[in-house]
Coordinates of C-alpha atoms and ligand atoms in Angstrom, one line a residue:
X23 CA 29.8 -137.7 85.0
X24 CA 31.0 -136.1 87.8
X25 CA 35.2 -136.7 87.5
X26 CA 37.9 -135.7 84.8
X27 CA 38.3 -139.2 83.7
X28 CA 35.1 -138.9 82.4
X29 CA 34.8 -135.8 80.9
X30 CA 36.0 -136.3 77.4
X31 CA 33.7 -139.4 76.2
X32 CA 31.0 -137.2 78.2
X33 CA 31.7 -133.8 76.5
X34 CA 32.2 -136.0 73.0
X35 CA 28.7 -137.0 73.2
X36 CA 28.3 -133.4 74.2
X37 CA 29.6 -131.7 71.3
X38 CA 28.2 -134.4 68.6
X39 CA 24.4 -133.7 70.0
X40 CA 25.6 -130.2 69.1
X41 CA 26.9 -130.9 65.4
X42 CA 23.5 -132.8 65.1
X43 CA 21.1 -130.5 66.0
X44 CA 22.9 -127.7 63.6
X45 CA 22.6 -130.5 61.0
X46 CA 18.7 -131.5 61.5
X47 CA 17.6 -127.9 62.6
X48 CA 15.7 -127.5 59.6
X49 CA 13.8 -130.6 60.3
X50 CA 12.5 -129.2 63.8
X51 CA 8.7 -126.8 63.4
X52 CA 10.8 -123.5 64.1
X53 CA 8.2 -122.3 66.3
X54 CA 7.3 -124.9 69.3
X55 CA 4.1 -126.6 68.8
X56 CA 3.4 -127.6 72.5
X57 CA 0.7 -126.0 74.9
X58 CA 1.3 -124.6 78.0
X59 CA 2.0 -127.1 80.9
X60 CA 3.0 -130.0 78.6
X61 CA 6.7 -129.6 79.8
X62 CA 5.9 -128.8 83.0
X63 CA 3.7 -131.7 84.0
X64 CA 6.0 -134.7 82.4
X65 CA 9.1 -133.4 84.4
X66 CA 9.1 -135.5 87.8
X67 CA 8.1 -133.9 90.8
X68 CA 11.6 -133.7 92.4
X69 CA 15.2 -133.6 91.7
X70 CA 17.3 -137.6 92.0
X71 CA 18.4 -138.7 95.2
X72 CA 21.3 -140.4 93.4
X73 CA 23.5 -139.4 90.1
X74 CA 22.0 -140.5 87.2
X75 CA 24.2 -141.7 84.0
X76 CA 24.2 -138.6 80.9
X77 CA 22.7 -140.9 78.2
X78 CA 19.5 -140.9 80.4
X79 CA 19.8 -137.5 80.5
X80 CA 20.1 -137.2 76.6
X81 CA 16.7 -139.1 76.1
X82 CA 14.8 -137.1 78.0
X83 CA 16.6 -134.1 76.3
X84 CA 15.4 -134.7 73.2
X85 CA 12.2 -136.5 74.0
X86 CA 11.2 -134.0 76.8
X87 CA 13.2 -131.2 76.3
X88 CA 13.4 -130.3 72.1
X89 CA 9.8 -130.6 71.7
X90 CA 9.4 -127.4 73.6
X91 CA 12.0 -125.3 72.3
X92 CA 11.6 -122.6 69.5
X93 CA 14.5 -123.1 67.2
X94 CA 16.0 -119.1 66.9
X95 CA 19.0 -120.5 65.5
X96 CA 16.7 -122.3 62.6
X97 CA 17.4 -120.2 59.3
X98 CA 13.5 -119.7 58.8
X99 CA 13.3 -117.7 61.9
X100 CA 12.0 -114.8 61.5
X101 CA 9.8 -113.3 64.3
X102 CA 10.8 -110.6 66.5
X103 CA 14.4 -109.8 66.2
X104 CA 17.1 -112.2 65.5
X105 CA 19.0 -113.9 68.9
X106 CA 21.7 -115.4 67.0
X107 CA 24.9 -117.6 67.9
X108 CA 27.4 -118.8 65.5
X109 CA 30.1 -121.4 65.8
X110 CA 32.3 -118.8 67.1
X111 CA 30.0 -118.0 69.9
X112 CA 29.2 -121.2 70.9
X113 CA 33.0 -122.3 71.1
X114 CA 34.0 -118.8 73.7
X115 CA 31.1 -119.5 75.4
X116 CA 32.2 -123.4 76.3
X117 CA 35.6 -121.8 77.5
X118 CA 33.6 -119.0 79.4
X119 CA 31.4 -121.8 81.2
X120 CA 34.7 -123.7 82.1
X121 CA 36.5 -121.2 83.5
X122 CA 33.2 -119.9 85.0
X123 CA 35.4 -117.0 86.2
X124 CA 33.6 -114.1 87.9
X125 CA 34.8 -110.4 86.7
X126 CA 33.1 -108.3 89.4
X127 CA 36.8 -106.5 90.0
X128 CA 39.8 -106.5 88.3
X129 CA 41.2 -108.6 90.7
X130 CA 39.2 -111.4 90.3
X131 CA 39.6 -111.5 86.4
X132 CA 42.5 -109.4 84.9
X133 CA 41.8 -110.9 81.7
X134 CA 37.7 -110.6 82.0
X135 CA 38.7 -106.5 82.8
X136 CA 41.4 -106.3 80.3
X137 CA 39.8 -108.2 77.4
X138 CA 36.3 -105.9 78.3
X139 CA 37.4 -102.8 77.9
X140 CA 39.9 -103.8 74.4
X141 CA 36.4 -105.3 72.9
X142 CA 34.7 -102.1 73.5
X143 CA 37.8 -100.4 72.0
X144 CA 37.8 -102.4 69.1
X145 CA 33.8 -101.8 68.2
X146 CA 34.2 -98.0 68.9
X147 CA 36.8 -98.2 66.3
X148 CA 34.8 -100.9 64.0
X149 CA 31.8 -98.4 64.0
X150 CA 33.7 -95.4 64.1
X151 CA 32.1 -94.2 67.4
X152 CA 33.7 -91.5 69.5
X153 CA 37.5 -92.0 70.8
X154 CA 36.1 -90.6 74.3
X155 CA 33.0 -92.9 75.1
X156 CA 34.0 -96.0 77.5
X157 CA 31.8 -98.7 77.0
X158 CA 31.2 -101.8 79.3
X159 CA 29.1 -104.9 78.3
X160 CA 25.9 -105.2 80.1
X161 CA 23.6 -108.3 80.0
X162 CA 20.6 -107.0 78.1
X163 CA 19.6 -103.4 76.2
X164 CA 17.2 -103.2 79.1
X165 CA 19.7 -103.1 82.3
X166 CA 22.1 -100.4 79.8
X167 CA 18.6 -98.0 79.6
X168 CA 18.3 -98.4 83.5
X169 CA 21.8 -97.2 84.4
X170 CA 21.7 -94.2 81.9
X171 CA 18.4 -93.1 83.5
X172 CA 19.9 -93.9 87.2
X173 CA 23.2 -92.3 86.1
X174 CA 20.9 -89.4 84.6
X175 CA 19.1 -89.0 88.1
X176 CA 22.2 -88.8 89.5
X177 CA 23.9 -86.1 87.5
X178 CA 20.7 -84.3 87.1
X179 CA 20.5 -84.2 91.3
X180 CA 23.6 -83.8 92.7
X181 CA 24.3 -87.1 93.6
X182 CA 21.7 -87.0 96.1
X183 CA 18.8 -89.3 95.6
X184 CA 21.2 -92.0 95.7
X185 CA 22.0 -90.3 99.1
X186 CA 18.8 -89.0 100.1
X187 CA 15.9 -90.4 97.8
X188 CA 13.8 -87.7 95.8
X189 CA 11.8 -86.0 99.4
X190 CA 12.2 -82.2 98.2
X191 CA 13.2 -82.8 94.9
X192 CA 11.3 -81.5 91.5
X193 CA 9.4 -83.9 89.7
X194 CA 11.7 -85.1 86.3
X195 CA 10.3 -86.1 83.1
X196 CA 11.8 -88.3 80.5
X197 CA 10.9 -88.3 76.6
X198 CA 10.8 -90.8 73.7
X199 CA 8.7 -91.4 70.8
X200 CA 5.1 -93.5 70.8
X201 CA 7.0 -96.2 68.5
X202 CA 10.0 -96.5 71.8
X203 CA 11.0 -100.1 73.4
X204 CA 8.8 -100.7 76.1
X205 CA 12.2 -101.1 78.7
X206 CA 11.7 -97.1 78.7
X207 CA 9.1 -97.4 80.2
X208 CA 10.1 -100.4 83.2
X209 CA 13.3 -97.9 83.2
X210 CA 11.3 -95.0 84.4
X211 CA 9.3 -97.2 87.2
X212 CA 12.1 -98.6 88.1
X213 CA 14.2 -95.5 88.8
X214 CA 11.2 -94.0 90.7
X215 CA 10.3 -92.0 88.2
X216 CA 6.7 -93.0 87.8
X217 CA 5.2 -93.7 84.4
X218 CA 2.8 -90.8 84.4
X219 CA 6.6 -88.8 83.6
X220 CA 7.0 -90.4 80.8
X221 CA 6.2 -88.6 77.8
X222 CA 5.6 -90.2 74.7
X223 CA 6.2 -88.0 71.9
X224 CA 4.2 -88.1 68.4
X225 CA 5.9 -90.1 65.5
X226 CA 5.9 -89.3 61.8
X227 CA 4.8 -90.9 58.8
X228 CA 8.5 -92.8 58.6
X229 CA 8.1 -93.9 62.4
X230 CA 10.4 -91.0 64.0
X231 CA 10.0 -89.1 66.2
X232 CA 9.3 -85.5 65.5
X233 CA 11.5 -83.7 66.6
X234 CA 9.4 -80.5 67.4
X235 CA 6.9 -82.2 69.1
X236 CA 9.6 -83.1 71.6
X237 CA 11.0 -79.7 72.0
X238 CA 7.5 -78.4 72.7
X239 CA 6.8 -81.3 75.5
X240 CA 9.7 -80.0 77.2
X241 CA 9.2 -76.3 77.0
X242 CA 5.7 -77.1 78.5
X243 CA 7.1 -79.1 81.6
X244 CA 9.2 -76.7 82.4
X245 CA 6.7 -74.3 82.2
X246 CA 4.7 -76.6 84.6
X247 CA 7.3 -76.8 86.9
X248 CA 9.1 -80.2 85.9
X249 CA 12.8 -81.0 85.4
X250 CA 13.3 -82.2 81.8
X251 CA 16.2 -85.4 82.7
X252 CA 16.5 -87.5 79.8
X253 CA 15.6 -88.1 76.3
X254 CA 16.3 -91.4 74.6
X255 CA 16.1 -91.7 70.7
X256 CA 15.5 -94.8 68.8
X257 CA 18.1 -95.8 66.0
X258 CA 16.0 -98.2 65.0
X259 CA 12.6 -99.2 66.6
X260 CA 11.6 -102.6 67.9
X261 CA 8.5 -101.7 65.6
X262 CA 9.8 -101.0 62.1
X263 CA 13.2 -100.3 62.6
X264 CA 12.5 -96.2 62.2
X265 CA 15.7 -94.3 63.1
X266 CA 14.7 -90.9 65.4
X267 CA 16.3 -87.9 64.1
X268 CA 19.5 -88.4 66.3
X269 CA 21.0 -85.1 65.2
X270 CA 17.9 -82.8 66.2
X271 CA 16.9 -85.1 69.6
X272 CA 20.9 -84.0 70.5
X273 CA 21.0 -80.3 70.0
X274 CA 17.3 -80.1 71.7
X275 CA 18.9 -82.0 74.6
X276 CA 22.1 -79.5 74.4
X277 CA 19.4 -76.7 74.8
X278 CA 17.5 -77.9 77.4
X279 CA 19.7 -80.0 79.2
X280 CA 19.0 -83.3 79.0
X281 CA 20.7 -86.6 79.2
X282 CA 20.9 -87.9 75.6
X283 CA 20.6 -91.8 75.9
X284 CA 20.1 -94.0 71.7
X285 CA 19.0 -96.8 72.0
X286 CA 19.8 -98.5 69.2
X287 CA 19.6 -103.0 70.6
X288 CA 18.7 -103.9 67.0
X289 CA 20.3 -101.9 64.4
X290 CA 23.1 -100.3 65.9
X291 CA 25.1 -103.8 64.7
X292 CA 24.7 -102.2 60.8
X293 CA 26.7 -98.9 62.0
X294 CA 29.8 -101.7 61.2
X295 CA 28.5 -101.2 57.4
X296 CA 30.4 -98.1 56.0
X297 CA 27.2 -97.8 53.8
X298 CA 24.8 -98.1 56.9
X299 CA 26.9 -95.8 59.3
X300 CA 25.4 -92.3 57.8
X301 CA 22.0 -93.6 59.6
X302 CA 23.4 -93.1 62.5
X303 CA 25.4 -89.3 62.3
X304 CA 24.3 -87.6 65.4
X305 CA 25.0 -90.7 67.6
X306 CA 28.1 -88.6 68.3
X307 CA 26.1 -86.1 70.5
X308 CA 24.9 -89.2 72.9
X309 CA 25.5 -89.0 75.8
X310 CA 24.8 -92.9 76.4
X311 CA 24.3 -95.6 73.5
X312 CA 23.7 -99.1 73.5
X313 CA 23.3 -101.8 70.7
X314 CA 23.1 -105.3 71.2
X315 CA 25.8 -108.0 69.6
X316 CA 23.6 -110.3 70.9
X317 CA 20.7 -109.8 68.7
X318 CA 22.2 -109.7 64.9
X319 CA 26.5 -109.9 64.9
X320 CA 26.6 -113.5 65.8
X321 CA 27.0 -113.6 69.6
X322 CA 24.6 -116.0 71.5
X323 CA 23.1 -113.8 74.3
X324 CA 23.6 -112.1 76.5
X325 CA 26.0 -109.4 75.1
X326 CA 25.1 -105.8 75.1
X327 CA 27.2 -102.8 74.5
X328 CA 26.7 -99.6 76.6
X329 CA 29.4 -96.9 75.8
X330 CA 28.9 -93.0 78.0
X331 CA 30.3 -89.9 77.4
X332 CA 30.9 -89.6 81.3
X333 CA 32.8 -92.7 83.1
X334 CA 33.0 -90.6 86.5
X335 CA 29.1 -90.0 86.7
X336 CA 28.5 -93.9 85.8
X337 CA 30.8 -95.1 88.2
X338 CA 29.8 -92.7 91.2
X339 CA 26.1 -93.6 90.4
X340 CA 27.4 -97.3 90.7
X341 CA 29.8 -97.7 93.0
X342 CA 29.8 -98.6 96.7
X343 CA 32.8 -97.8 98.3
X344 CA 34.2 -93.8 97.4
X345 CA 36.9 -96.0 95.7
X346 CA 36.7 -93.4 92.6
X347 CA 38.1 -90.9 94.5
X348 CA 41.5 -92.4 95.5
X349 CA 42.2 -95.0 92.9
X350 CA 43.1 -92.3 90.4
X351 CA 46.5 -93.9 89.5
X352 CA 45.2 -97.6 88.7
X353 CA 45.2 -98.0 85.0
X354 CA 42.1 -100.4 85.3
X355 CA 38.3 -100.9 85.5
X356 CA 36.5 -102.5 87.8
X357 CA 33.1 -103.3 86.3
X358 CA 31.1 -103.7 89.4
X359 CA 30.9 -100.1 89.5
X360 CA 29.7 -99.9 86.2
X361 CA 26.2 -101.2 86.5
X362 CA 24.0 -103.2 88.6
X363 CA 25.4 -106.5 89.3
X364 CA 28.2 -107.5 91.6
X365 CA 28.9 -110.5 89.7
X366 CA 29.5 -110.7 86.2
X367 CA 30.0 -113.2 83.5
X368 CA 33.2 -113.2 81.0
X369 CA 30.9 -112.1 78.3
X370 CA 33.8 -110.6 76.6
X371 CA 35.4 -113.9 75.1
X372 CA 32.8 -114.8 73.0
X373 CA 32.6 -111.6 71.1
X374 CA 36.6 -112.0 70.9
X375 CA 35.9 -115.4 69.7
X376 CA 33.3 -113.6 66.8
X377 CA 35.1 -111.1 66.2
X378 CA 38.6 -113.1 65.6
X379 CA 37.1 -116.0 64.0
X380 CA 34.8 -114.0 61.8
X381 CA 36.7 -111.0 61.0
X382 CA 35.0 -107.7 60.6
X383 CA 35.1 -108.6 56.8
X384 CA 33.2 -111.4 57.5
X385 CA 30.6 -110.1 60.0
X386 CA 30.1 -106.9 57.3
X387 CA 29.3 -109.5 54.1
X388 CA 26.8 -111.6 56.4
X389 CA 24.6 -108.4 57.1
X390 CA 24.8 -107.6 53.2
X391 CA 23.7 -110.9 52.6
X392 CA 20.3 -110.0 55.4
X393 CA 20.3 -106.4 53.8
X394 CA 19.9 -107.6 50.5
X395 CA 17.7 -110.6 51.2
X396 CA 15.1 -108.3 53.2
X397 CA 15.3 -105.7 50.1
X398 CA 14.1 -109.7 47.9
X399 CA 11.5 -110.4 50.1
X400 CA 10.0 -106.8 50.1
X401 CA 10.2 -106.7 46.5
X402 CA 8.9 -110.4 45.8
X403 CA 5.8 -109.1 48.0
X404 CA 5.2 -106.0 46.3
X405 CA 5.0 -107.9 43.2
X406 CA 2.6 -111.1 44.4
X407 CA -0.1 -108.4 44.4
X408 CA -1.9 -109.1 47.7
X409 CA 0.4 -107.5 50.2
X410 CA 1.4 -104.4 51.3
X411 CA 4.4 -103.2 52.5
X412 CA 3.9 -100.8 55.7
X413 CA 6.9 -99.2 56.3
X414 CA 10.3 -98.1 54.5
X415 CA 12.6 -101.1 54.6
X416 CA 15.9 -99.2 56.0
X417 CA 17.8 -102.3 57.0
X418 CA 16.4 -105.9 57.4
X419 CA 13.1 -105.8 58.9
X420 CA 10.3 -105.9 56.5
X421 CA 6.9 -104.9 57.5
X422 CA 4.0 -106.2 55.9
X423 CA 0.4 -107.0 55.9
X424 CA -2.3 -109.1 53.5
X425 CA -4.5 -107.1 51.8
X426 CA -7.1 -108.8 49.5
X427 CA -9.0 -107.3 46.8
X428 CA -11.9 -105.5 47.5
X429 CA -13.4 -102.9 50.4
X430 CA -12.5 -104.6 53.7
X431 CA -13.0 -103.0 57.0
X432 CA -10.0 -102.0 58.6
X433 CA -10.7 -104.6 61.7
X434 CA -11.9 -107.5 59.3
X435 CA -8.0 -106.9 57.7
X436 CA -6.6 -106.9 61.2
X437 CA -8.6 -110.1 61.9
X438 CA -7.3 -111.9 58.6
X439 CA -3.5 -110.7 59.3
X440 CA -3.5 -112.2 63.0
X441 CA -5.3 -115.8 61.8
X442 CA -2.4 -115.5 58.6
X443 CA 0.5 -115.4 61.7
X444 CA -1.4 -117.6 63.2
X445 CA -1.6 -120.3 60.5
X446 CA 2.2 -119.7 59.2
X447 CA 3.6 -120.4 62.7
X448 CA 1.6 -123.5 63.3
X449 CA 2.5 -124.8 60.2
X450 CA 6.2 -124.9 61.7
X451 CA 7.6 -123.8 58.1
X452 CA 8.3 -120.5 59.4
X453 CA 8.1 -118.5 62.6
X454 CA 7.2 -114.6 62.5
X455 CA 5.4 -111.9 65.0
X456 CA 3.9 -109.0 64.7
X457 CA 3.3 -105.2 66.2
X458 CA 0.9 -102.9 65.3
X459 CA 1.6 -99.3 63.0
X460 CA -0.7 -96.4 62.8
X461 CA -3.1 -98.5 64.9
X462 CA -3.2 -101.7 62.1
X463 CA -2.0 -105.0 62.6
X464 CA 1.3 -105.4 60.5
X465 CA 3.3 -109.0 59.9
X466 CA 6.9 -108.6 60.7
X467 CA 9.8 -110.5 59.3
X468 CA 13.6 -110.2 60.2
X469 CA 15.6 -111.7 58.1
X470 CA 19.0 -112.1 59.9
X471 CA 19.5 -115.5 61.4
X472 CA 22.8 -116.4 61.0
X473 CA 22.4 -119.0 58.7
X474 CA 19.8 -117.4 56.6
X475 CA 19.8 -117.7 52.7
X476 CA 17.5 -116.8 49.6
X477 CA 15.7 -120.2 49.9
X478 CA 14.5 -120.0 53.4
X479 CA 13.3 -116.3 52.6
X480 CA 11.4 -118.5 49.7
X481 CA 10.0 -120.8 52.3
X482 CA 8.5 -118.0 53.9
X483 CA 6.9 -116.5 50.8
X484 CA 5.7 -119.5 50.1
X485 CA 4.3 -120.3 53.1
X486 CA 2.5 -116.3 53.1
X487 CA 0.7 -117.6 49.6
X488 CA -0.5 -120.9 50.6
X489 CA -1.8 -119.8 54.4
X490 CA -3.0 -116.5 53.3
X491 CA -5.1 -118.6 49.6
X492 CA -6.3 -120.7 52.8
X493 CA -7.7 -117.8 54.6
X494 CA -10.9 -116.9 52.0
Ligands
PLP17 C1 15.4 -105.7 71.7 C2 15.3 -104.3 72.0 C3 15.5 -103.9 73.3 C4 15.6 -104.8 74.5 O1 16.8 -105.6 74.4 P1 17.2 -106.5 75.6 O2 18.7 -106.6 75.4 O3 16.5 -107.8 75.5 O4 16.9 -105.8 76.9 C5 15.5 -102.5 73.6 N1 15.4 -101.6 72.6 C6 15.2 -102.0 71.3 C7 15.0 -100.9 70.2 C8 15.2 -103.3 71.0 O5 15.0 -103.7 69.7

C-alpha cells in the first residue's frame, strides 16, 4: 500500500477497524492481561525484506498487537487519570498525520503558527484566564514545568547560566507541596538544580499545601544563604486532586520573589465550568500555568497548554539566534523559541477539531456528566458500608479504600486494598490505580473517559463488592 491508487480501499479497511474497535471496546479486559515479554518475543526478529500486503498486517494487529494494549478509551477506565480521544480528535489528528507538516517557524506552517496561538486565545477566553498570558502547546505537562523552571533560571540569573552555566552563582531552591507531581522533581535535576533544592513543603488535612509552612522554608533559605527561584502550586494533585491555596502561594511569591508556576495537567480542564472556575481564583497571579486537554477535554495526546505572564523571558531562554531582538515588527510566533524542540507537530488542529465539533457547550455538559457521576460513586460507597472515602471529592477523582469491620492493623488494610486492585484489574471488568495518603494505601477512580455513563460506574461497584466479598 504504498501508491494513491491504493489508498482509499486501504484507508477504508482503515477507518472500519476503527468504527469496530469503538463498537467492541467493551468486550476487550480494559486492563491488558499479558506478561511481560509476551509481545516482545512473538514479533520476528527483523523488519521484511519485501512489502507485505495490509490485511497481513491487520491479523497480526489484532492477534498480536490488541492483546497487549490497555483500552484508555474503554468507558470502565478508571485508573490514573483519564487520556481520552473522541471522534473529533481522532478525525484532526488523521488530517495532522497527512499533512505531517512541521511548525518549528512560522514559515514552515503559517496555519500551524496562526491556528496555535488563536486556540490558546480561545481557551484563555473559554476559562476566563488573563488577556495578557501567551500560551503555546507543549507535548506533555512535564516539558511545560521544565521550561518555566529553565525560564525561571534564566530571569532569576541574568540570562547567564544559559551563557555561562551556574560557576559563581548562589545555590536556588524551588518549593512545592509533599502531595506535588513527581515532573517537579525530574524538572529540578534536569535544570541542574539538584534534588537536594527541592523543598517539599507539608500538606494539610485537605491535601494543600500550607501555605505558612512554605513561607517559613523560604525565609530559612535565605537565611542560609540560598536564592528562593520558583514555587509551583498544585490545582489539583495527581494524588487526590487537592487544589494548593493559589491565592496565598502568589502573594508569598510577590514577597519573596519567586517565579510562580500552577500546575494544574488534570483539573485545570474544569476551570471551563463557570461553577468550577472559583477553584481556581489566584491562578491570575501565575506567573506560568499549564493544564492538559489531553487528559480530560477529549483530545488524544499529546496536547498540553502552557500560557506565561512573560513571552520575552520564554523566548530569550529558548531561542537560538538573538532573533527577538530585531524581529519586533513581525506580527507572528515562531514556536521553536518557545520550548525545547525544534520540530513540532500541528497539535493545534485537533483541539480546533474538539473544540468546533464539540462546542464549549458540549465539552462543559460532558464534565457535569463525570462531576456528577464521581459525586454517585462516592455516595453509593459511603452507603455499601465497607468503604471509606479518603479525601474530599472536589471534581471527579474519588479516593477510596476497603475497610472491613473490626480492629485491623493499619498494614493488614494496606495489604487487603493492594490484593482488592489487584483482583478488580485482573478481572478485566474495570481498570483502577492507586497512590498512597497520609502514608495508607488508597484505591483511586477517575471517572472521565469520554464515553463514560452511570452503568460502567455500576460495573465498577460491582466489581469493588464481589472482589473485595472474595478477599475474607
Ligand atoms: C498528569 C500530571 C502531570 C504530568 O503530565 P504529562 O503531560 O504526562 O507530563 C503533571 N502534573 C499533574 C498534577 C498531573 O496530574
Amino acid at each position: 500500500m504504498q501508491q494513491i491508487e491504493e489508498f482509499r480501499s486501504a484507508s477504508e479497511r482503515v477507518l472500519a477497524w476503527i468504527e469496530k474497535y469503538f463498537r467492541t471496546i467493551e468486550n476487550y479486559p480494559v486492563k491488558s492481561q499479558v506478561s511481560p515479554g509476551d509481545i516482545f518475543k512473538v514479533l520476528p526478529g527483523k523488519a521484511p525484506e519485501s512489502a507485505e500486503a495490509l490485511d497481513t498486517l491487520l491479523d497480526d494487529l489484532d492477534k498480536v498487537i490488541m492483546p497487549g494494549i490497555s483500552h484508555w478509551q474503554h468507558p470502565q477506565f478508571f485508573a490514573y487519570f483519564n487520556a481520552n480521544n473522541s471522534f473529533p480528535s481522532i478525525l484532526g489528528e488523521l488530517i495532522t498525520a497527512a499533512l505531517g507538516a512541521q511548525c518549528m517557524i512560522w514559515d514552515t506552517s503559517p496555519s500551524g503558527a496562526e491556528l496555535e496561538e488563536k486556540m490558546m486565545e480561545w481557551m484563555k477566553s473559554a476559562m476566563r484566564l488573563p488577556g495578557n498570558w501567551q500560551g503555546v502547546i507543549q507535548d506533555t505537562a512535564s516539558t511545560a514545568t521544565l521550561c518555566a523552571l529553565l525560564t525561571a533560571r534564566e530571569k532569576k540569573s541574568g540570562f547567564r547560566v544559559n551563557d555561562s552555566g551556574f560557576s559563581g552563582l548562589p545555590v536556588m531552591t524551588v518549593y512545592c507541596s509533599s502531595e506535588a507531581h513527581s515532573s517537579i522533581e525530574k524538572a529540578v535535576k534536569i535544570a541542574g538544580i539538584g534534588r537536594s533544592n527541592l523543598r517539599k513543603i507539608t500538606v494539610d488535612e485537605a491535601f494543600a499545601m500550607k501555605p505558612d509552612r512554605l513561607e517559613r522554608a523560604i525565609e530559612e533559605d535565605i537565611k542560609a544563604g540560598y536564592v528562593p527561584l520558583m514555587a509551583v502550586g498544585a490545582a489539583g494533585t495527581t494524588g487526590s486532586l487537592a487544589i494548593d491555596p493559589l491565592t496565598d502561594i502568589g502573594r508569598i511569591c510577590g514577597k519573596y520573589g519567586l517565579w510562580y508556576h500552577i500546575d494544574a495537567a488534570y483539573a485545570g480542564n474544569a476551570a471551563i465550568l463557570p461553577e468550577c472556575r472559583p477553584m481556581f481564583d489566584g491562578l491570575e497571579m501565575a506567573d506560568s500555568y499549564v493544564f492538559n486537554p489531553h487528559k480530560w477535554m477529549f483530545t488524544n495526546f499529546d496536547c498540553s497548554l502552557y500560557f506565561v505572564r512573560d513571552r520575552e523571558a520564554l523566548i530569550r531562554t529558548f531561542e537560538i539566534n538573538p532573533e527577538y531582538l530585531s524581529t519586533d515588527a513581525v506580527q507572528v510566533n515562531n514556536y521553536r523559541d518557545w520550548g525545547i524542540q525544534l520540530g513540532r507537530r500541528f497539535r493545534a488542529l485537533k483541539l480546533w477539531f474538539v473544540l468546533r465539533l464539540y462546542g464549549l457547550e458540549g465539552i462543559r455538559e460532558k464534565f457535569r456528566l463525570h462531576i456528577a457521576l464521581a459525586q454517585y460513586f462516592r455516595d453509593q460507597l459511603q452507603n455499601h458500608g465497607a468503604f471509606e472515602i479518603l479525601a474530599p471529592v472536589s471534581m471527579n477523582l474519588v479516593c477510596f479504600r476497603y475497610r472491613p469491620e473490626g480492629e485491623l492493623p493499619g498494614e493488614e488494610i494496606d495489604a487487603l486494598n493492594a490484593r482488592l486492585l489487584r483482583a478488580i484489574n485482573a478481572g478485566g471488568h474495570a481498570y483502577i490505580s492507586h497512590t498512597r495518603l497520609n502514608g495508607r494505601y488508597a484505591l483511586r477512580a477517575s471517572i472521565g473517559q469520554t464515553n463514560v455513563e452511570r452503568r460502567h460506574v455500576d460495573v465498577l461497584l460491582d466489581e469493588l463488592t464481589r472482589c473485595s466479598q472474595l478477599l475474607v
